[in-house]
Short mmCIF file of C-alpha atoms in Angstrom, two decimals:
data_model
loop_
_atom_site.label_atom_id
_atom_site.label_comp_id
_atom_site.label_asym_id
_atom_site.label_seq_id
_atom_site.Cartn_x
_atom_site.Cartn_y
_atom_site.Cartn_z
CA MET A 1 92.05 -9.56 54.99
CA ASN A 2 88.56 -9.36 53.54
CA ASP A 3 89.94 -8.59 50.07
CA GLU A 4 92.32 -11.53 50.33
CA ILE A 5 89.48 -13.84 51.28
CA LYS A 6 87.34 -12.62 48.40
CA SER A 7 90.23 -13.05 45.98
CA TYR A 8 90.89 -16.52 47.35
CA VAL A 9 87.27 -17.61 46.98
CA ASN A 10 87.02 -16.13 43.47
CA SER A 11 90.03 -18.19 42.40
CA PHE A 12 87.84 -21.31 42.65
CA ILE A 13 85.12 -19.95 40.39
CA PRO A 14 85.30 -20.72 36.62
CA GLN A 15 85.25 -17.51 34.59
CA SER A 16 83.05 -19.08 31.93
CA LEU A 17 80.01 -19.01 34.21
CA SER A 18 77.37 -16.31 34.04
CA LYS A 19 77.21 -13.60 36.69
CA SER A 20 74.31 -15.26 38.46
CA LYS A 21 76.14 -18.62 38.57
CA LYS A 22 79.34 -16.96 39.77
CA LYS A 23 77.46 -15.26 42.61
CA GLU A 24 75.71 -18.50 43.50
CA LEU A 25 79.03 -20.37 43.70
CA TYR A 26 80.78 -17.52 45.56
CA ASP A 27 78.07 -17.43 48.26
CA GLU A 28 78.27 -21.20 48.67
CA LEU A 29 82.08 -21.27 49.06
CA MET A 30 82.07 -18.28 51.39
CA CYS A 31 79.46 -19.98 53.55
CA HIS A 32 81.76 -23.03 53.93
CA LEU A 33 84.70 -20.84 54.95
CA LEU A 34 82.71 -18.86 57.50
CA ASP A 35 81.26 -22.02 59.03
CA ARG A 36 84.72 -23.51 59.52
CA SER A 37 86.07 -20.20 60.86
CA ASP A 38 83.23 -20.04 63.41
CA ARG A 39 84.15 -23.49 64.70
CA TYR A 40 87.74 -22.40 65.39
CA GLU A 41 86.51 -19.28 67.18
CA GLU A 42 84.32 -21.44 69.38
CA ILE A 43 87.35 -23.41 70.65
CA GLY A 44 89.38 -20.32 71.45
CA TYR A 45 91.14 -19.07 68.31
CA SER A 46 91.04 -15.40 67.44
CA LYS A 47 88.87 -14.26 64.53
CA GLU A 48 91.89 -13.69 62.29
CA ASP A 49 93.55 -17.01 63.20
CA SER A 50 90.24 -18.81 62.77
CA MET A 51 89.94 -17.54 59.19
CA LYS A 52 93.55 -18.48 58.41
CA LYS A 53 93.04 -22.01 59.69
CA ALA A 54 89.76 -22.28 57.74
CA ILE A 55 91.59 -21.29 54.58
CA ASP A 56 94.36 -23.77 55.31
CA ASP A 57 91.82 -26.51 55.82
CA PHE A 58 90.04 -25.58 52.64
CA GLY A 59 93.26 -26.15 50.82
CA THR A 60 95.51 -24.20 48.54
CA ASP A 61 96.64 -27.24 46.65
CA GLU A 62 96.11 -27.03 42.86
CA THR A 63 94.68 -30.52 42.86
CA VAL A 64 91.88 -29.47 45.21
CA LYS A 65 91.20 -26.34 43.22
CA GLY A 66 91.17 -28.34 39.99
CA ALA A 67 88.73 -30.89 41.38
CA ILE A 68 86.37 -28.15 42.57
CA SER A 69 86.58 -26.29 39.25
CA ALA A 70 85.94 -29.46 37.23
CA GLU A 71 82.91 -30.33 39.35
CA PHE A 72 81.31 -26.94 38.93
CA GLU A 73 82.19 -26.85 35.23
CA ARG A 74 80.29 -30.13 34.93
CA LEU A 75 77.32 -28.82 36.86
CA TYR A 76 77.03 -25.31 35.49
CA HIS A 77 78.83 -24.96 32.21
CA GLU A 78 76.92 -25.78 29.01
CA LYS A 79 79.02 -27.51 26.39
CA THR A 80 78.90 -26.10 22.86
CA TRP A 81 78.07 -29.43 21.27
CA TRP A 82 74.90 -29.62 23.37
CA ALA A 83 73.29 -27.34 20.79
CA LEU A 84 73.51 -30.21 18.32
CA ILE A 85 71.33 -32.50 20.44
CA PRO A 86 67.95 -30.76 19.91
CA ALA A 87 68.86 -29.86 16.33
CA ALA A 88 69.61 -33.48 15.48
CA ILE A 89 66.47 -34.77 17.21
CA ILE A 90 64.16 -32.27 15.46
CA LEU A 91 65.68 -32.80 12.02
CA LEU A 92 65.63 -36.59 12.35
CA MET A 93 62.00 -36.57 13.49
CA ASN A 94 60.94 -34.47 10.49
CA ALA A 95 63.01 -36.59 8.10
CA SER A 96 61.31 -39.71 9.49
CA CYS A 97 57.97 -38.29 8.30
CA LEU A 98 59.03 -39.06 4.76
CA LEU A 99 60.34 -42.49 5.67
CA PHE A 100 57.19 -43.51 7.58
CA ASP A 101 54.76 -41.52 5.42
CA ASN A 102 53.60 -39.28 8.24
CA TRP A 103 53.28 -36.06 6.28
CA ILE A 104 49.88 -35.24 4.81
CA TYR A 105 51.00 -35.40 1.22
CA SER A 106 49.92 -32.59 -1.14
CA ALA A 107 47.62 -29.70 -0.48
CA ASP A 108 44.64 -31.81 -1.58
CA PHE A 109 44.87 -34.18 1.40
CA TYR A 110 43.93 -37.27 -0.53
CA GLU A 111 45.82 -39.28 2.07
CA LYS A 112 43.74 -39.29 5.23
CA PRO A 113 45.79 -39.15 8.45
CA THR A 114 45.08 -42.11 10.68
CA PRO A 115 44.78 -41.71 14.48
CA ILE A 116 48.12 -43.55 14.84
CA LYS A 117 49.89 -41.15 12.48
CA ALA A 118 48.28 -38.22 14.24
CA PHE A 119 49.43 -39.51 17.64
CA ILE A 120 53.01 -39.94 16.36
CA SER A 121 52.84 -36.38 15.14
CA PHE A 122 51.63 -35.20 18.57
CA ILE A 123 54.61 -36.99 20.15
CA MET A 124 56.97 -35.16 17.78
CA ILE A 125 55.54 -31.80 18.76
CA PHE A 126 55.69 -32.79 22.44
CA VAL A 127 59.38 -33.67 22.10
CA CYS A 128 60.08 -30.31 20.46
CA ILE A 129 58.25 -28.42 23.21
CA GLY A 130 59.97 -30.58 25.86
CA LEU A 131 63.42 -29.73 24.50
CA ILE A 132 62.63 -26.03 24.63
CA TYR A 133 61.23 -26.29 28.16
CA PHE A 134 64.25 -28.28 29.40
CA ALA A 135 66.73 -25.80 27.92
CA ARG A 136 64.77 -22.89 29.36
CA VAL A 137 64.64 -24.38 32.87
CA LYS A 138 68.36 -25.20 32.81
CA SER A 139 69.20 -21.82 31.18
CA TYR A 140 70.99 -23.60 28.34
CA LYS A 141 71.14 -20.85 25.76
CA LYS A 142 73.09 -22.93 23.25
CA MET A 143 70.44 -25.66 23.29
CA LEU A 144 67.81 -22.99 22.70
CA LEU A 145 69.73 -21.61 19.73
CA GLY A 146 70.20 -25.13 18.33
CA THR A 147 66.45 -25.73 18.61
CA ALA A 148 65.71 -22.40 16.91
CA ALA A 149 68.07 -23.18 14.03
CA ALA A 150 66.49 -26.61 13.45
CA ASN A 151 62.94 -25.23 13.49
CA ILE A 152 63.83 -22.45 11.05
CA LEU A 153 65.45 -25.00 8.73
CA VAL A 154 62.34 -27.19 8.79
CA ALA A 155 60.08 -24.16 8.25
CA ALA A 156 62.19 -23.05 5.29
CA SER A 157 61.90 -26.49 3.70
CA LEU A 158 58.10 -26.43 4.10
CA ILE A 159 57.37 -22.85 3.11
CA MET A 160 57.03 -23.65 -0.60
CA VAL A 161 54.88 -26.76 -0.16
CA PHE A 162 53.14 -26.30 3.17
CA TYR A 163 53.00 -29.99 4.01
CA PRO A 164 51.33 -30.03 7.41
CA GLN A 165 51.94 -32.42 10.24
CA ALA A 166 49.07 -34.80 10.94
CA ALA A 167 48.68 -33.31 14.43
CA MET A 168 47.96 -29.81 13.12
CA PHE A 169 45.59 -31.22 10.52
CA THR A 170 43.82 -33.12 13.30
CA ILE A 171 43.54 -30.13 15.63
CA GLU A 172 42.08 -27.81 13.00
CA ASN A 173 39.61 -30.37 11.67
CA ASN A 174 38.48 -31.18 15.21
CA ILE A 175 37.99 -27.49 15.99
CA TYR A 176 35.89 -26.98 12.85
CA TYR A 177 33.89 -30.10 13.64
CA LEU A 178 33.16 -29.04 17.26
CA ILE A 179 32.27 -25.48 16.25
CA ASP A 180 29.83 -26.72 13.65
CA LYS A 181 28.37 -29.40 15.91
CA PHE A 182 27.90 -27.53 19.17
CA THR A 183 27.68 -23.80 18.36
CA PRO A 184 25.34 -21.63 16.26
CA TYR A 185 28.24 -20.90 13.90
CA VAL A 186 28.84 -22.69 10.62
CA THR A 187 32.15 -23.80 9.19
CA SER A 188 32.59 -24.73 5.56
CA ASN A 189 35.22 -26.62 3.63
CA HIS A 190 38.62 -25.33 4.63
CA ASP A 191 41.52 -24.19 2.53
CA PRO A 192 44.26 -26.83 3.02
CA PHE A 193 46.86 -24.11 2.57
CA TRP A 194 46.27 -22.94 6.12
CA TYR A 195 47.11 -26.32 7.66
CA GLY A 196 50.66 -26.05 6.39
CA ALA A 197 50.79 -22.33 7.16
CA ALA A 198 49.87 -23.07 10.78
CA VAL A 199 52.70 -25.60 11.09
CA THR A 200 55.19 -23.18 9.57
CA GLY A 201 53.95 -20.44 11.90
CA PHE A 202 54.44 -22.70 14.93
CA LEU A 203 58.01 -23.47 13.88
CA VAL A 204 58.87 -19.81 13.30
CA LEU A 205 57.30 -18.63 16.57
CA SER A 206 59.05 -21.34 18.58
CA ALA A 207 62.36 -20.33 16.97
CA VAL A 208 61.77 -16.67 17.83
CA TYR A 209 60.99 -17.61 21.43
CA CYS A 210 64.19 -19.66 21.69
CA VAL A 211 66.34 -16.81 20.38
CA ILE A 212 64.76 -14.25 22.73
CA ALA A 213 65.13 -16.63 25.72
CA ALA A 214 68.81 -17.26 24.85
CA ILE A 215 69.50 -13.51 24.70
CA LEU A 216 67.81 -12.92 28.07
CA ILE A 217 69.78 -15.79 29.65
CA LYS A 218 73.06 -14.38 28.36
CA LYS A 219 72.19 -10.98 29.86
CA ASP A 220 71.06 -12.56 33.17
CA ARG A 221 67.57 -11.12 32.66
CA ALA A 222 65.62 -14.35 32.23
CA HIS A 223 63.30 -15.03 35.15
CA LYS A 224 63.70 -18.35 36.92
CA ILE A 225 60.88 -20.86 36.38
CA LYS A 226 59.44 -21.86 39.74
CA ASN A 227 58.47 -25.47 40.44
CA PRO A 228 59.64 -26.63 36.98
CA HIS A 229 59.08 -30.34 37.69
CA ARG A 230 55.49 -29.87 38.85
CA LYS A 231 54.71 -27.60 35.90
CA ALA A 232 56.24 -30.12 33.50
CA ILE A 233 54.05 -32.90 34.90
CA VAL A 234 50.86 -30.80 34.71
CA LEU A 235 51.59 -29.61 31.17
CA GLY A 236 52.53 -33.13 30.08
CA VAL A 237 49.31 -34.63 31.43
CA CYS A 238 47.17 -31.89 29.82
CA TYR A 239 48.96 -32.23 26.48
CA SER A 240 48.65 -36.02 26.51
CA ALA A 241 44.94 -35.82 27.28
CA ALA A 242 44.39 -33.31 24.46
CA ALA A 243 46.38 -35.49 22.04
CA VAL A 244 44.43 -38.66 22.90
CA ILE A 245 41.05 -36.90 22.65
CA SER A 246 42.06 -35.32 19.32
CA CYS A 247 43.04 -38.68 17.87
CA ILE A 248 39.76 -40.24 19.04
CA LEU A 249 37.76 -37.40 17.42
CA LEU A 250 39.77 -37.50 14.18
CA PRO A 251 37.67 -40.08 12.27
CA LYS A 252 34.47 -38.11 12.93
CA ALA A 253 36.14 -34.82 12.02
CA MET A 254 37.44 -36.35 8.78
CA ASP A 255 33.99 -37.60 7.84
CA PHE A 256 32.65 -34.13 8.60
CA SER A 257 35.15 -32.33 6.37
CA ARG A 258 35.00 -34.93 3.58
CA ASN A 259 31.22 -35.18 3.50
CA TYR A 260 30.39 -31.53 4.14
CA PRO A 261 27.14 -30.86 2.28
CA THR A 262 27.22 -28.20 -0.44
CA TRP A 263 24.30 -27.02 -2.49
CA PHE A 264 25.31 -23.92 -4.43
CA ASP A 265 28.18 -23.24 -6.75
CA TYR A 266 29.50 -19.86 -7.83
CA ARG A 267 28.33 -20.76 -11.36
CA ILE A 268 24.78 -19.45 -11.53
CA TYR A 269 23.01 -19.30 -14.89
CA SER A 270 19.92 -20.21 -16.80
CA SER A 271 19.87 -23.62 -18.47
CA GLU A 272 17.74 -25.07 -21.22
CA GLU A 273 15.77 -26.93 -18.57
CA SER A 274 15.15 -23.85 -16.40
CA GLU A 275 14.36 -21.63 -19.40
CA THR A 276 11.76 -24.13 -20.63
CA LEU A 277 10.02 -24.00 -17.26
CA TYR A 278 10.36 -20.23 -17.17
CA ASP A 279 8.63 -19.89 -20.56
CA THR A 280 5.67 -22.02 -19.45
CA ILE A 281 4.91 -19.72 -16.49
CA GLU A 282 2.61 -16.89 -17.51
CA LEU A 283 2.57 -13.52 -15.79
CA TYR A 284 -0.57 -13.02 -13.68
CA SER A 285 -1.22 -16.74 -13.63
CA PRO A 286 -1.92 -18.21 -10.14
CA TYR A 287 1.27 -18.82 -8.19
CA SER A 288 -0.18 -22.14 -7.00
CA GLU A 289 -0.31 -23.42 -10.60
CA ALA A 290 3.30 -22.36 -11.24
CA ALA A 291 4.40 -24.06 -8.01
CA LYS A 292 2.61 -27.26 -8.99
CA LYS A 293 4.29 -27.23 -12.38
CA LEU A 294 7.74 -26.77 -10.85
CA LYS A 295 7.19 -29.54 -8.30
CA THR A 296 6.13 -31.92 -11.07
CA GLU A 297 9.50 -31.33 -12.76
CA GLY A 298 11.40 -32.11 -9.55
CA TRP A 299 12.02 -28.53 -8.43
CA ILE A 300 11.57 -27.42 -4.81
CA GLU A 301 11.10 -24.08 -3.15
CA ILE A 302 14.04 -23.00 -0.99
CA SER A 303 12.12 -22.67 2.29
CA ASP A 304 10.40 -26.06 1.80
CA TYR A 305 13.73 -27.74 1.15
CA GLU A 306 15.26 -26.04 4.18
CA ASN A 307 12.47 -27.23 6.46
CA SER A 308 12.97 -30.82 5.26
CA LEU A 309 16.52 -30.90 6.65
CA ASP A 310 17.63 -31.82 10.13
CA LYS A 311 18.66 -28.99 12.46
CA ASN A 312 22.41 -29.07 11.86
CA THR A 313 22.13 -29.56 8.10
CA ARG A 314 19.55 -26.76 7.93
CA LYS A 315 22.03 -24.44 9.63
CA LYS A 316 24.64 -25.21 6.97
CA PHE A 317 22.15 -24.82 4.14
CA ARG A 318 20.90 -21.44 5.38
CA ALA A 319 24.45 -20.12 5.78
CA GLU A 320 25.39 -21.17 2.24
CA TYR A 321 22.18 -19.84 0.71
CA ASN A 322 22.54 -16.48 2.47
CA GLU A 323 25.85 -15.98 0.69
CA LEU A 324 23.90 -15.66 -2.56
CA ASN A 325 22.21 -12.56 -1.13
CA TYR A 326 18.84 -13.25 -2.77
CA GLY A 327 16.78 -11.91 0.11
CA GLU A 328 13.16 -12.76 0.79
CA GLU A 329 11.38 -10.78 -1.92
CA TYR A 330 11.14 -13.71 -4.34
CA LYS A 331 10.10 -17.31 -3.95
CA VAL A 332 13.22 -19.10 -5.14
CA TRP A 333 12.99 -22.54 -6.70
CA PHE A 334 15.91 -24.81 -7.47
CA ARG A 335 16.66 -28.42 -8.24
CA PRO A 336 18.84 -30.03 -5.54
CA GLU A 337 21.77 -32.08 -6.75
CA GLU A 338 23.65 -34.66 -4.73
CA ASP A 339 27.04 -33.72 -6.14
CA ARG A 340 27.89 -30.09 -6.78
CA TYR A 341 30.66 -31.12 -9.19
CA LEU A 342 28.14 -32.89 -11.43
CA ARG A 343 25.71 -30.01 -11.41
CA HIS A 344 27.53 -27.83 -13.95
CA GLY A 345 26.16 -24.73 -12.27
CA ASN A 346 23.08 -23.82 -10.29
CA LYS A 347 19.71 -23.19 -11.93
CA PHE A 348 17.15 -20.98 -10.24
CA VAL A 349 13.62 -19.86 -11.07
CA PHE A 350 12.36 -16.79 -9.20
CA LEU A 351 8.70 -15.95 -8.76
CA LYS A 352 7.05 -12.96 -7.10
CA ALA A 353 3.30 -12.92 -6.36
CA ASP A 354 1.00 -10.11 -5.35
CA GLU A 355 -1.55 -10.15 -2.54
CA SER A 356 -4.07 -12.00 -4.69
CA GLY A 357 -1.57 -14.81 -5.36
CA ALA A 358 -0.90 -13.92 -8.99
CA VAL A 359 2.63 -14.04 -10.43
CA ILE A 360 3.68 -10.44 -11.15
CA PHE A 361 7.40 -11.03 -11.70
CA LYS A 362 9.40 -14.01 -12.85
CA GLY A 363 13.06 -14.68 -13.42
CA VAL A 364 15.50 -17.39 -14.39
CA GLY A 365 19.25 -17.71 -13.88
CA ASN A 366 21.05 -15.30 -11.57
CA LEU A 367 18.99 -12.86 -9.53
CA ASN A 368 21.96 -10.49 -9.16
CA PRO A 369 23.98 -11.07 -12.34
CA LEU A 370 26.38 -8.16 -11.87
CA GLU A 371 26.94 -8.66 -8.16
CA GLN A 372 30.51 -9.37 -7.10
CA ASP A 373 31.36 -12.03 -4.56
CA GLU A 374 33.79 -11.66 -1.65
CA TYR A 375 36.76 -12.23 -3.95
CA GLY A 376 35.78 -9.48 -6.38
CA SER A 377 34.59 -11.87 -9.09
CA PHE A 378 31.19 -11.62 -10.73
CA ARG A 379 28.73 -14.41 -10.11
CA PHE A 380 28.23 -16.08 -13.44
CA SER A 381 28.76 -19.40 -15.10
CA ASP A 382 27.84 -20.37 -18.60
CA TYR A 383 29.24 -18.15 -21.30
CA SER A 384 30.02 -18.05 -25.02
CA ARG A 385 33.24 -17.35 -26.81
CA THR A 386 33.42 -14.25 -28.97
CA ASP A 387 36.44 -13.77 -31.17
CA ASP A 388 35.89 -10.09 -31.88
CA MET A 389 35.53 -8.36 -28.50
CA GLU A 390 36.21 -4.98 -30.12
CA ALA A 391 33.16 -5.42 -32.35
CA LEU A 392 31.03 -6.34 -29.32
CA THR A 393 32.20 -3.25 -27.43
CA ALA A 394 31.66 -0.97 -30.43
CA ASP A 395 28.18 -2.41 -30.95
CA PHE A 396 27.30 -1.86 -27.28
CA GLU A 397 28.57 1.73 -27.35
CA SER A 398 26.37 2.38 -30.39
CA LEU A 399 23.20 1.45 -28.49
CA LYS A 400 20.76 4.22 -27.73
CA LYS A 401 17.85 4.37 -25.32
CA GLY A 402 14.65 3.65 -27.22
CA ASP A 403 16.17 1.00 -29.50
CA SER A 404 14.01 -2.06 -30.13
CA LYS A 405 14.42 -5.13 -27.92
CA SER A 406 13.96 -7.64 -30.76
CA GLU A 407 16.67 -5.97 -32.82
CA ILE A 408 19.18 -5.75 -29.97
CA MET A 409 18.67 -9.25 -28.56
CA ALA A 410 19.03 -10.82 -32.01
CA ARG A 411 22.65 -9.67 -31.87
CA PHE A 412 23.61 -9.73 -28.21
CA GLY A 413 21.69 -12.85 -27.24
CA VAL A 414 22.86 -14.94 -30.20
CA ASP A 415 25.95 -13.55 -31.92
CA TYR A 416 27.96 -12.23 -29.00
CA GLY A 417 27.29 -14.17 -25.85
CA CYS A 418 25.12 -16.32 -23.65
CA ILE A 419 22.05 -15.11 -21.78
CA TYR A 420 22.52 -16.37 -18.25
CA SER A 421 19.78 -14.34 -16.58
CA HIS A 422 16.34 -13.17 -17.72
CA PHE A 423 13.73 -11.31 -15.67
CA GLU A 424 10.42 -9.79 -16.55
CA GLY A 425 7.35 -8.37 -14.87
CA ASP A 426 5.01 -5.39 -14.69
CA GLU A 427 5.76 -2.31 -12.62
CA ASN A 428 3.44 0.69 -12.53
CA GLY A 429 1.64 -0.51 -15.64
CA LYS A 430 4.88 -1.00 -17.61
CA HIS A 431 6.34 -4.28 -18.80
CA ILE A 432 9.96 -4.56 -17.65
CA GLU A 433 12.49 -7.07 -18.94
CA ARG A 434 16.14 -7.44 -18.00
CA PHE A 435 18.75 -9.63 -19.68
CA ALA A 436 22.23 -10.48 -18.45
CA ILE A 437 24.77 -11.65 -21.02
CA HIS A 438 28.30 -12.95 -20.67
CA ALA A 439 30.95 -13.30 -23.35
CA HIS A 440 34.66 -14.01 -23.22
CA ASN A 441 37.76 -14.38 -25.36
CA ASP A 442 40.74 -15.93 -23.65
CA TYR A 443 42.04 -18.99 -25.47
CA THR A 444 41.91 -20.85 -28.77
CA TYR A 445 44.39 -21.59 -31.51
CA ASP A 446 44.02 -24.01 -34.46
CA ASP A 447 41.49 -26.13 -32.58
CA GLU A 448 43.93 -26.55 -29.71
CA ILE A 449 43.46 -24.93 -26.32
CA VAL A 450 46.38 -22.60 -25.70
CA PHE A 451 46.20 -20.25 -22.73
CA LYS A 452 47.36 -16.76 -23.57
CA ASP A 453 48.78 -14.19 -21.20
CA TYR A 454 45.48 -12.32 -21.10
CA TYR A 455 41.80 -12.89 -20.38
CA ASP A 456 39.01 -10.71 -21.72
CA TYR A 457 35.45 -10.85 -20.34
CA ARG A 458 32.30 -8.81 -20.97
CA TYR A 459 29.32 -8.69 -18.60
CA ILE A 460 26.34 -6.97 -20.19
CA GLU A 461 23.03 -6.03 -18.58
CA LEU A 462 20.18 -4.64 -20.70
CA THR A 463 16.82 -3.38 -19.43
CA PHE A 464 13.77 -2.92 -21.67
CA THR A 465 10.52 -1.15 -20.85
CA ASN A 466 7.57 -2.01 -23.08
CA GLY A 467 9.98 -3.49 -25.63
CA LEU A 468 12.34 -0.49 -25.78
CA LEU A 469 15.84 -0.13 -24.34
CA THR A 470 15.80 2.05 -21.20
CA ASP A 471 19.08 1.16 -19.50
CA GLY A 472 22.27 -0.71 -20.26
CA ARG A 473 25.59 -1.46 -18.67
CA MET A 474 28.71 -3.31 -19.73
CA ILE A 475 31.60 -4.21 -17.47
CA SER A 476 34.83 -5.04 -19.24
CA GLU A 477 37.27 -7.15 -17.23
CA LYS A 478 40.72 -7.82 -18.66
CA TRP A 479 43.69 -9.64 -17.20
CA VAL A 480 47.03 -8.97 -18.85
CA GLY A 481 49.78 -10.88 -17.13
CA ALA A 482 49.19 -10.26 -13.42
CA GLU A 483 47.36 -6.95 -13.93
CA GLU A 484 43.59 -6.51 -13.97
CA TYR A 485 41.83 -3.77 -15.91
CA MET A 486 38.19 -2.93 -15.23
CA GLU A 487 35.94 -0.61 -17.24
CA ASP A 488 32.27 0.15 -16.60
CA ILE A 489 30.34 1.55 -19.59
CA THR A 490 26.70 2.70 -19.45
CA ILE A 491 24.29 3.64 -22.21
CA ASN A 492 23.51 7.34 -22.55
#
């Protein structure tokens, strides 16, 4: 009898349901049968007769069975076309960005996102998250797969251009602004590439989550979300608050990123102006006189300039200056410029005084001319073209220690390249001078600029002691296609 009852109850259960749904429906139907059977037992029927009458009451008519099956199909079975709902919503929302100009066009971000555009973007992200949450709570694996497919399609369309949503742009700019404003850390101008990369990453990760969740649901291994309505309300309120605050902060964050102060460029060299000042400063002259001369020409010592700034600006200045790695051995003078892009490179004058206050070392240009930056490029700026790089290399390789400074610099400082750094001073009774020279040959053809498939640079450093060559180094850097070739040659 028990097997017959089980078979009877199972006949009402749609086979398209998952195991967990089938069990849930089986338990519910069995509970109804047992309740009705208990009532018949209470009025005097035997246990077996009670069950038979309960089954008769429940009905064996196909119409009843069909009605029950249709009801539970409606409640529990996910239609295939439901997968199209989230896909259509996500694709239409992203397509509307073009229609309503809600993308941040181009990696240069010349179009500032307004708080309204940012808020619309936050709503779009909220809708996407809401669709995923709804499908997860309802265990709708097809909706999850439809959402994943739409997000992957959008990510694929963005991967070559990285156009970010205004919301992501807003979040990142706000984070940078708050870090810089309220922590000891300093943030600088940010690579716009990462805004789009963050959006693409979000789309890909959400798609991966949807696929994994759909697989777990199919295998009946997905855990049930408890109190889904309460969690949805809490998450919705928190997200809305974060979105509103982000949009309110956006104008300040935009001003911060647009007007971020910069003082130093990677182009560091000696100019005609700085060399003229350098030549007027005599070794062993009082440092106070040299400082007065520099101030008269509008130059300022780094520490004095730093102390003139407000606290937050001083923090930015110190962080940027420390990247130059000049240390504290020299008093560094420079001429502040309001616009780094009009500066055409930084100019520095370096002075070192002894205990009596006399200048014992002076320099102009780049303190560390052959130092590489974090990207592996040498810090330099101004340079001269040299058509015959082979002749330059051969001439350098012919140099010998003890050669005359005047003879060498007549060729290397005039014919071959540009002196972008010059230092001199006395050490242990010897007069030391060091020159840094840069030359290149990468483009030119019949007075028209034509970029070739290679670049050829030479960085030369020569040291003289009492007018004679004592050390020399040349770094050859060539780019052929996408390959870089480096060679470091020293004088024997």
